[in-house]
Each structure stands twice: as C-alpha cells, then as structure tokens.
Coordinates of C-alpha atoms in Angstrom, one line a residue:
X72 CA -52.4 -48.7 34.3
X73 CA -52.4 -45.4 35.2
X74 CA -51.5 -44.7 39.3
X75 CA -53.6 -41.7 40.6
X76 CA -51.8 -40.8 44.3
X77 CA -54.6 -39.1 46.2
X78 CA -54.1 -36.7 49.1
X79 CA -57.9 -37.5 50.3
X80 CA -58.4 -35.8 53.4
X81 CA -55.0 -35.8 54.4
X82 CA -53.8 -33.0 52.8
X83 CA -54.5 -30.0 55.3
X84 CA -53.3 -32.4 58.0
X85 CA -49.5 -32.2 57.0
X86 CA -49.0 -28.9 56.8
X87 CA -46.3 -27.2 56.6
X88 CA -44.7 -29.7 54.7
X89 CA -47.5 -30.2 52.4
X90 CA -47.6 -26.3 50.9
X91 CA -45.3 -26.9 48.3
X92 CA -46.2 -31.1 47.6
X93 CA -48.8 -34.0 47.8
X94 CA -48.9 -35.8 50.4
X95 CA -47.5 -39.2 48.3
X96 CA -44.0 -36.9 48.2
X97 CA -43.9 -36.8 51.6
X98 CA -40.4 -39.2 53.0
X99 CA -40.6 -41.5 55.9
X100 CA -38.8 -44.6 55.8
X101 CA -36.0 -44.7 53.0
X102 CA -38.7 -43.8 50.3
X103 CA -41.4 -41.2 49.5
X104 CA -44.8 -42.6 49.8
X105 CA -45.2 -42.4 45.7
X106 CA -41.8 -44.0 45.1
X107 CA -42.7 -47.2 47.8
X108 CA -46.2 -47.8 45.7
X109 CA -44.5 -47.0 42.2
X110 CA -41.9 -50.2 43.9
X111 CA -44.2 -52.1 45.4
X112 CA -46.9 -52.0 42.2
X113 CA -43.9 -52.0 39.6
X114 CA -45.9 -49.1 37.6
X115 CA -44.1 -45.9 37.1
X116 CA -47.2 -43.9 35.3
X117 CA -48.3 -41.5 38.1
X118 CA -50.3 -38.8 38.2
X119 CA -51.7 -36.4 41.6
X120 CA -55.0 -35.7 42.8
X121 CA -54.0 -33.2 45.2
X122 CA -54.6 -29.1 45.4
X123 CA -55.2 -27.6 42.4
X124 CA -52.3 -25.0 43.1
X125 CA -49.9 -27.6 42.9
X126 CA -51.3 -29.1 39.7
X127 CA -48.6 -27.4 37.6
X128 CA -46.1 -29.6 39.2
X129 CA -47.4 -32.7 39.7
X130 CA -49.6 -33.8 36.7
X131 CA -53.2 -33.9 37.2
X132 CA -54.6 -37.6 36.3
X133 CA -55.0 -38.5 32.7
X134 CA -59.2 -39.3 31.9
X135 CA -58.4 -42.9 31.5
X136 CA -59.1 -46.4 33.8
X137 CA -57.0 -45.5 37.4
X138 CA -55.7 -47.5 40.2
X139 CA -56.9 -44.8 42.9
X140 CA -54.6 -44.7 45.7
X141 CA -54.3 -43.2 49.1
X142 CA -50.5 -43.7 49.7
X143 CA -49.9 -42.7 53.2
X144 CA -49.7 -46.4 54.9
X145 CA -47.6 -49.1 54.9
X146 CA -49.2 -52.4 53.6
X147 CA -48.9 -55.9 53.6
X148 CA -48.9 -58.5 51.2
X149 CA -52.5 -59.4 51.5
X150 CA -53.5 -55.6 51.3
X151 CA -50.9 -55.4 48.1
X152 CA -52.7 -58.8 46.6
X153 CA -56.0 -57.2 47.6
X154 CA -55.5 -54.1 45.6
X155 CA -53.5 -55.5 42.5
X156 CA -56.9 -58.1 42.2
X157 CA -59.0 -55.2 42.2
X158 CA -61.5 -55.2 39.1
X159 CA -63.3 -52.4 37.8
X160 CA -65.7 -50.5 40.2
X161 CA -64.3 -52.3 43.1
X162 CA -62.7 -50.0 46.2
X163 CA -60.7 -50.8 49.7
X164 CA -62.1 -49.4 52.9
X165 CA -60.1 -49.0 56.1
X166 CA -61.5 -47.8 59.1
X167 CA -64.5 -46.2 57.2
X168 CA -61.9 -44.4 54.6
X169 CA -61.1 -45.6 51.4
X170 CA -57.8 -46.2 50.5
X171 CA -58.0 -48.0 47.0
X172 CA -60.1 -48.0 43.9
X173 CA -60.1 -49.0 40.5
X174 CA -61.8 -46.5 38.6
X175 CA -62.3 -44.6 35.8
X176 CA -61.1 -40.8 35.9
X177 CA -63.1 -40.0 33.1
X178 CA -65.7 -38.2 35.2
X179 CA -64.3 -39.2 38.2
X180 CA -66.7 -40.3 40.8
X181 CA -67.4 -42.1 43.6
X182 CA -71.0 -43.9 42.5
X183 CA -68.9 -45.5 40.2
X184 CA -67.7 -48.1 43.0
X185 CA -70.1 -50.7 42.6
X186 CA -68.5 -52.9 45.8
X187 CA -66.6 -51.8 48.9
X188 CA -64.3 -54.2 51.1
X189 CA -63.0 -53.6 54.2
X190 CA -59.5 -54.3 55.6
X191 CA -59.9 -56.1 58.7
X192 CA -55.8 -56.4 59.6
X193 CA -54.5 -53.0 61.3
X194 CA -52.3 -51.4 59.2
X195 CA -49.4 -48.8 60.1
X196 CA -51.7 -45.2 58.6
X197 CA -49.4 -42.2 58.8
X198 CA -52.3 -39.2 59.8
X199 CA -50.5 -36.4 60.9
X200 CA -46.8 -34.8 60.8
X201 CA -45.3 -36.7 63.9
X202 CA -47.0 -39.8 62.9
X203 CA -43.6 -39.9 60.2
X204 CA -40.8 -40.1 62.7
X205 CA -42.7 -41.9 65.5
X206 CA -43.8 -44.8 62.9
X207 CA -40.4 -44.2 60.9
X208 CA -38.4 -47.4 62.1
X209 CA -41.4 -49.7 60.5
X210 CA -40.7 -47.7 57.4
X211 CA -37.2 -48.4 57.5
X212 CA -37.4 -51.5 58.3
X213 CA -40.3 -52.2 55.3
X214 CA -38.2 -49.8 52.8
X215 CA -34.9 -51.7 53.9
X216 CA -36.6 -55.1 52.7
X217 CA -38.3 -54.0 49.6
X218 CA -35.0 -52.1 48.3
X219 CA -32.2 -54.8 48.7
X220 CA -34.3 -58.3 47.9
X221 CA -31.8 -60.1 46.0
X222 CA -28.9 -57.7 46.1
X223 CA -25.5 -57.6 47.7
X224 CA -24.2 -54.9 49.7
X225 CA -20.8 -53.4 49.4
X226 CA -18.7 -55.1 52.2
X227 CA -18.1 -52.4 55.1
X228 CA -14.3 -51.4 55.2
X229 CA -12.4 -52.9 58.0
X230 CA -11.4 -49.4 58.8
X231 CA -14.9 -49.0 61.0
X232 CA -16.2 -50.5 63.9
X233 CA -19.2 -52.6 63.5
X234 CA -21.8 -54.2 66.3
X235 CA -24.7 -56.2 65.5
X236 CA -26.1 -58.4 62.4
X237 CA -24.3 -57.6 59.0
X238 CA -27.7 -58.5 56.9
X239 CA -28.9 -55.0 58.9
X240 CA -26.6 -53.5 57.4
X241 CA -26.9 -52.4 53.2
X242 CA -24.4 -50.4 51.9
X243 CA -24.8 -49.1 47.8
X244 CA -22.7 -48.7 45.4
X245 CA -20.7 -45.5 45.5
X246 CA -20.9 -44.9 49.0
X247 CA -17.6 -44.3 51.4
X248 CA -18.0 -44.7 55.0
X249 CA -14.8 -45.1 57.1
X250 CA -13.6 -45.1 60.5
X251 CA -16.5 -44.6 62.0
X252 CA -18.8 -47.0 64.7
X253 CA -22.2 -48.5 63.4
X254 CA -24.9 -50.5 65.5
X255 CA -27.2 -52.0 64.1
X256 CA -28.4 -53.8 67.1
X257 CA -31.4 -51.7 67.4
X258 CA -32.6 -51.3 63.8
X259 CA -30.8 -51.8 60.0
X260 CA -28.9 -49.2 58.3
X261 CA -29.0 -48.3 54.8
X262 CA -26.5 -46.0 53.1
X263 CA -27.4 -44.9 49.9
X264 CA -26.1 -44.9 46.6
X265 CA -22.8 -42.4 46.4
X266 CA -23.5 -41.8 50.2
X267 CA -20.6 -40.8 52.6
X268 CA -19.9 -41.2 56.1
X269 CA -17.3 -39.2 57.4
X270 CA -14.9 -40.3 59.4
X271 CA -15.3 -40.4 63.0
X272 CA -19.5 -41.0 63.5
X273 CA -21.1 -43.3 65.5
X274 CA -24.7 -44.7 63.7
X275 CA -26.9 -46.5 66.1
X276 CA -29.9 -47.4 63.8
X277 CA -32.3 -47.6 62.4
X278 CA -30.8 -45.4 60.2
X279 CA -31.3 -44.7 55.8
X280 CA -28.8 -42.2 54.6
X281 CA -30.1 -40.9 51.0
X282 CA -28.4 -41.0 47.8
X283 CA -25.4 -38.5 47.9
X284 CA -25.9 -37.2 51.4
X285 CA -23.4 -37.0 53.9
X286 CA -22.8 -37.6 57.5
X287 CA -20.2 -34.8 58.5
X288 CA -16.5 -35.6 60.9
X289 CA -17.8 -36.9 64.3
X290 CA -21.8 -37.1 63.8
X291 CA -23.9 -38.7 66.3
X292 CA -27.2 -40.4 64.3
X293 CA -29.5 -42.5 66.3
X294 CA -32.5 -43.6 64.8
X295 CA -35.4 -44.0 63.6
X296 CA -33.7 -41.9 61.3
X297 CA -33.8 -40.8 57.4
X298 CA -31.7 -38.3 55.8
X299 CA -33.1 -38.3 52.4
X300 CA -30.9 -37.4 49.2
X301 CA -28.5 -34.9 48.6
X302 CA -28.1 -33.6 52.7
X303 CA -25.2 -33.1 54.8
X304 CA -26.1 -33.5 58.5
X305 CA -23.9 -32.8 61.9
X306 CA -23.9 -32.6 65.3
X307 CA -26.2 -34.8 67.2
X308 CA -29.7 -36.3 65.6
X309 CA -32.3 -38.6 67.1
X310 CA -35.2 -39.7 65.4
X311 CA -35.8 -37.2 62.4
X312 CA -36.6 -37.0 59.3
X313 CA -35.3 -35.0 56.6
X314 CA -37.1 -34.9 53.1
X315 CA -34.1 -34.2 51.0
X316 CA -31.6 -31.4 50.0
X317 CA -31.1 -29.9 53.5
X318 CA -28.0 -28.8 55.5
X319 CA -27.7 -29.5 59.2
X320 CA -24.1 -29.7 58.9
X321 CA -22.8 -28.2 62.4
X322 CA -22.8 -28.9 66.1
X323 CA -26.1 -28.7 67.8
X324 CA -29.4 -31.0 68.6
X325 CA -32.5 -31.9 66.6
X326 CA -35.1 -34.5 68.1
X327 CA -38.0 -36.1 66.8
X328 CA -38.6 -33.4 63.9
X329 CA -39.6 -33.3 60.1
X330 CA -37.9 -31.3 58.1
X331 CA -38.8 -30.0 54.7
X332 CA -36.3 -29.8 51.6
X333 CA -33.7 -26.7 50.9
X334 CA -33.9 -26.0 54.7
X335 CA -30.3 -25.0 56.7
X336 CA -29.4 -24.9 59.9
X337 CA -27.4 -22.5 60.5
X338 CA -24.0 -23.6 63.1
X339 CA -25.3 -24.5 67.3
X340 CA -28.9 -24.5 66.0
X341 CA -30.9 -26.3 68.4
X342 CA -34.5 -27.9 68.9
X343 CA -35.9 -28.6 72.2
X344 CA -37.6 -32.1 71.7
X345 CA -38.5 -32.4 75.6
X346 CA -40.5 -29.9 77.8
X347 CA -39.4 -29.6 81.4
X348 CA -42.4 -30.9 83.2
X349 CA -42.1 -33.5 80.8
X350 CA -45.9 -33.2 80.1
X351 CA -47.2 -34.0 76.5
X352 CA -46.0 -31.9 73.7
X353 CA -48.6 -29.6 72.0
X354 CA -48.4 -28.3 68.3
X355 CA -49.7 -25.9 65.9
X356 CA -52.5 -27.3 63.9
X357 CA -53.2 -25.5 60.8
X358 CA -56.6 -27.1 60.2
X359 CA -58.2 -26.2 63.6
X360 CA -56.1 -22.9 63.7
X361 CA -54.7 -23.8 67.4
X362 CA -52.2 -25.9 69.4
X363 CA -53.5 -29.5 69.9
X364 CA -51.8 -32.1 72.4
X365 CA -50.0 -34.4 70.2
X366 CA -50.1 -37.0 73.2
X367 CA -46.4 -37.7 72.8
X368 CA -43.5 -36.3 75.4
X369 CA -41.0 -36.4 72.4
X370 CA -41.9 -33.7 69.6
X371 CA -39.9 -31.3 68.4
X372 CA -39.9 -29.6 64.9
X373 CA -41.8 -29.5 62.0
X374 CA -40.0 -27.7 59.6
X375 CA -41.2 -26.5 55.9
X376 CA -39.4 -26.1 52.5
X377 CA -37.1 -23.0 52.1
X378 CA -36.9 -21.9 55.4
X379 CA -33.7 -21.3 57.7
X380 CA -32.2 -20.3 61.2
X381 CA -29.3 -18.4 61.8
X382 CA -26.0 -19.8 64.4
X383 CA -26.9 -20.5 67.5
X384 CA -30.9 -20.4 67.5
X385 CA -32.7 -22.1 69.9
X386 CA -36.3 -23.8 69.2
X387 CA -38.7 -24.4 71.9
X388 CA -40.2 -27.9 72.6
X389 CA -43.2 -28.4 69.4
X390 CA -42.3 -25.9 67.2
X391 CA -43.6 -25.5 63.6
X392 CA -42.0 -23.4 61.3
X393 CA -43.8 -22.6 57.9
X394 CA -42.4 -22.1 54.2
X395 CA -39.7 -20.0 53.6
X396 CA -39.2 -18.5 56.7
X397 CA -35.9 -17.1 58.0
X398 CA -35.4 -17.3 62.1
X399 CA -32.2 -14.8 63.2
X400 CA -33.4 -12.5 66.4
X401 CA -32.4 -13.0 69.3
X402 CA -34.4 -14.9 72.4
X403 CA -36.7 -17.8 71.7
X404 CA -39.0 -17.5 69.1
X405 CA -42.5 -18.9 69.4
X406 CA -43.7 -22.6 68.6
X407 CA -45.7 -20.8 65.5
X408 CA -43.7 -19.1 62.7
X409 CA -45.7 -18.0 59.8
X410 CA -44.5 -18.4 55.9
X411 CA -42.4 -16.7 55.0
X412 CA -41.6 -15.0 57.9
X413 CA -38.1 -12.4 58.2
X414 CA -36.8 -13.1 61.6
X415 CA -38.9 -15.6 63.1
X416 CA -41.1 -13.7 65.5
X417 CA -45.1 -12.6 65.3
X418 CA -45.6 -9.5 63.6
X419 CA -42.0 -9.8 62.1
X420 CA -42.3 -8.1 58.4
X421 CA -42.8 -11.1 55.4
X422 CA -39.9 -11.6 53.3
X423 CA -40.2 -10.5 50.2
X424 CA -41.2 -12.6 47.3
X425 CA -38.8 -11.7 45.4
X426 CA -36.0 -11.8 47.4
X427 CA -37.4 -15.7 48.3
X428 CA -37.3 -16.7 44.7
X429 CA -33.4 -15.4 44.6
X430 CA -32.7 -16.6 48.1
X431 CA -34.4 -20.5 46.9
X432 CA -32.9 -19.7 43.4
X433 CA -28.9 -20.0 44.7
X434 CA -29.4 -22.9 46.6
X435 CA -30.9 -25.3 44.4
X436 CA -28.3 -24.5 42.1
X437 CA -25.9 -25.4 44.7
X438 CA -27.1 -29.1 43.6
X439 CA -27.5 -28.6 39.8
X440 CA -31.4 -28.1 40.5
X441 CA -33.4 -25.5 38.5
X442 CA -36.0 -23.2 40.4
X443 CA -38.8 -24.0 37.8
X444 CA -41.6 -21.3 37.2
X445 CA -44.1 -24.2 38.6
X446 CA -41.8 -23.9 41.7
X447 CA -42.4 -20.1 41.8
X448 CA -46.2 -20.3 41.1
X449 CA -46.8 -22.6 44.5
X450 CA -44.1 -20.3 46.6
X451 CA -46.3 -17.5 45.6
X452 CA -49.6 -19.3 46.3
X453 CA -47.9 -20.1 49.9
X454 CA -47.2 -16.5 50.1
X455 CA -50.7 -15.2 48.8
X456 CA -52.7 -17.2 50.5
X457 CA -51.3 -18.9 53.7

C-alpha cells in the first residue's frame, strides 16, 4: 500500500529547514522521519503531500487506496498496531489533529473518514525546530532499537577507552574508530555504516554518527546528538543535529542547533547557545513574522540548506539563518538572516542565483551528488518567493 507522508500543518512551522523538503525528510534521532515509518511499516512505496513547489522532487501521491501519515512523532507499539489495523475510511486523532488515515487519494478528502479514534497515551510530537534536538535522545534511543534488533555490532578496538554498557554501544560494518574515549553512560551510541572516528575524541552519548561521516582528530561530541550521513564535524558539539552532508570540521562551539544539509562552517565558527541573563531564548518565527520565546535557556542555531560562515564568525544566542546564505562581515550578525543572504547582515545585497546554483553545484559534487534541475526549481522558488 501506498505511504502518503503528509506535512499537515506543520509545514510553515519548520522553516528554514523546510524550504527545500517535507517535513517526513526532516532528521532527528538516527533516521529521517520517512525512513523510521518506511522501517517501522516495512513499506518502501512513498509518496509527499507537502508544497506544491517541492512536488517535482518528492513525488506527489499516486490516485490509489493510501495509508495517510503525519510522520513527525515517535510511536509506540499500540499506536503502530493501531494504524497497521486501520480499515478503510478509518483515521487516528491526537490531541484534536489527525495523524493517520486510510484513504483513498483518488479525490482526496476528508468526508471520506467515516470513524475517528483518538489516542489517549501521550506521545513524543515533534512541533517546531528545537522540538528535534530537545526530544533527540528519545529518537536515539527509539532509532537505536529499531535499527540493530537482531544484529551484532562490530567489537570496539581495544585501542579506545570505553565507559558504560557495551549493548549501548552499535558499531556497523565499515566503520573505524580508534583511540579515542566513548561513554555511553548517559545515552547509546551508534556509528554508522563506513563511519570514522578519528583518533583522539571523546563521545559522551547519546550519540548516532551517519553513514560515512566523520568525527575529526580530538572532537568533543556530547549528546543528544546526530550527525547524519556524509559530514565531518570538529571542535566541540553538544546536543545538535545535523541533517546530512555538512562540514563543521574545525575548532569552535555549536549548541543545541539544527542544521540543514550542504552547510560549512568555516574554521573558529561559533554559536552562542546561552544568553547572559540566562533568560529564555527567543527565535525567529517565520509563520507569525516575529521572535517568539521558545521557553527553553538552551537554543542556539537553526540553520538552512546551502548556507555558510566564514572563520571565526560568531552567532548570537537563537539565531536562524535561512537558505543559501553566506555570513563573512565582521561584528555579530543578527538572530535573523534572510535567504540567500551575501554577508549575513540586513539590507546586505542577495546572492545571486546563479552564482548559488554554481556555489551548491561544486559541493555536492564533492560527494558524487548531482545538483538536479528539481534542486534548482525549489532554490529559485526560495529565492523568488521567501
């Protein structure tokens, strides 16, 4: 049957990081939200009901019988038995939303939900960009079970030091890590398939390293963290998350941040994730146009696809940085940076389209990736539009 990922009202919410994706491609945890269901439901046919921009990517949903999905919660297994028993007509309700249907897409429509039930147990509901790191060590620790269920890790090389549980611990196949310290006292770690760690790191999880990324020389890593595939990371980290294909590879600090994919940080790049008064941490909201109190004292970057700082920038406390935007000038910039944006500051000239295609072009071949003309048609529906 047919999985049709649904961005419902989430969508705006997310942004930055939802400009150039749905919300089910969104990482927290070790997985995207789409790859977790396409696991847990063992059903690989997906399709997107998401903005119609970002249709040419992500196919639109064939006009068939769907399993309707909002994906942007972790589940348990009565809410999985729940929604693989669904019949025909019948939907999922939590907290007045609905989160699962089994419909036809033919003439999609929601009078065709004949009977509504709602989940009484509170679930772990991911609502907003800091809701990913602060909730991240439950997806760790729910990805961490789902992916190595009756598998055996590589045994860690007696080159490291190691403190805690070993069945925290999953190394894949491929994977190198060597002298270095992990912990796993205070959460599991999971390095991924053809992963490294370099020598010299100290991991204090939780922790999920991504297929082919890397940990550089004398890394820091404390968790809830998630480096997704294809990154090499640096320096000192606490609680982030990076989607995938990102560079933070030097000295410097990033706290309690999301960060997009082909992002870099350029060397001593820092991000404040603590404001002096230690008051609550407020952040640009691009649904209500204005900062809102996020309510936490640790927030600190929210980072979208493409974009870049030069050495030795420094990020204020709750800063959100859009698509494609390149931060080099000198001084602080502000907690807002637009798309797009050539140097970081307001009223900074746009870099040019053009240039951002060549700029986005280079990079993704850096990892064998094409920059697809779908890729180009949502860059330039950021840039037109946002």
């Amino acid at each position: 049957m047919q999985l049709v990922f649904s961005d419902a009202q989430y969508w705006e919410d997310f942004l930055p990081l939802t400009f150039t994706r749905p919300v089910a491609e969104m990482r927290c945890g070790i997985l995207t939200f789409s790859e977790r269901w396409q696991k847990i439901l063992e059903n690989t046919e997906v399709s997107f009901f998401t903005e119609m921009y970002l249709q040419g990517k992500f196919p639109e949903p064939e006009k068939k019988e769907s399993l309707f999905l909002v994906t942007n919660f972790l589940p348990s297994e009565t809410v999985i038995q729940q929604i693989k028993d669904l019949q025909q007509g019948e939907a999922l309700v939590y907290e007045d939303e609905l989160v699962a249907a089994r419909i036809n897409m033919d003439g999609f429509s929601l009078q065709q939900i004949e009977k509504m039930t709602d989940i009484k147990e509170e679930l772990v509901f991911f609502k907003k960009p800091t809701d990913l790191f602060t909730y991240n060590q439950k997806a760790i620790d729910f990805d961490f079970e789902l992916l190595t269920e009756g598998k055996t890790s590589q045994e860690l090389s007696s080159t490291n030091g190691f403190l805690g549980d070993k069945k925290d611990l999953f190394i894949e196949e491929g994977a190198q890590v060597e002298f270095s310290t992990l912990n796993t006292k205070t959460g599991k770690i999971y390095i991924g398939k053809n992963a490294e760690v370099m020598e010299g790191c100290m991991l204090r999880g939780p922790i999920a390293l991504g297929e082919s990324s890397k940990f550089n020389l004398g890394s820091k890593i404390y968790g809830a963290t998630t480096i997704g595939p294809h990154c090499k990371v640096g320096g000192e980290v606490n609680n982030i998350i990076i989607f995938g294909y990102t560079n933070k590879g030097h000295d410097g600090f990033i706290g309690n941040s999301v960060i997009g994919e082909w992002c870099n940080f350029g060397a001593d790049s820092n991000s404040s994730n603590m404001k002096n008064n230690y008051g609550n941490v407020r952040l640009w909201n691009y649904r209500t146009k204005a900062f809102e109190d996020t309510g936490l004292q640790f927030a600190g970057l929210i980072m979208g696809d493409h974009s870049k700082t030069a050495i030795n920038t420094q990020l204020n406390t709750g800063t959100v940085i859009g698509v494609a935007s390149n931060i080099f000038k000198e001084g602080f910039p502000p907690n807002h940076i637009e798309n797009f944006s050539w140097g970081g500051f307001k009223d900074d000239e746009k870099f040019k389209l053009d240039k951002a295609y060549e700029v986005a072009g280079r990079a993704m071949a850096r990892r064998n990736v094409v920059l697809t003309e779908e890729d180009k048609a949502i860059l330039k529906h950021v840039f037109d539009t946002y």
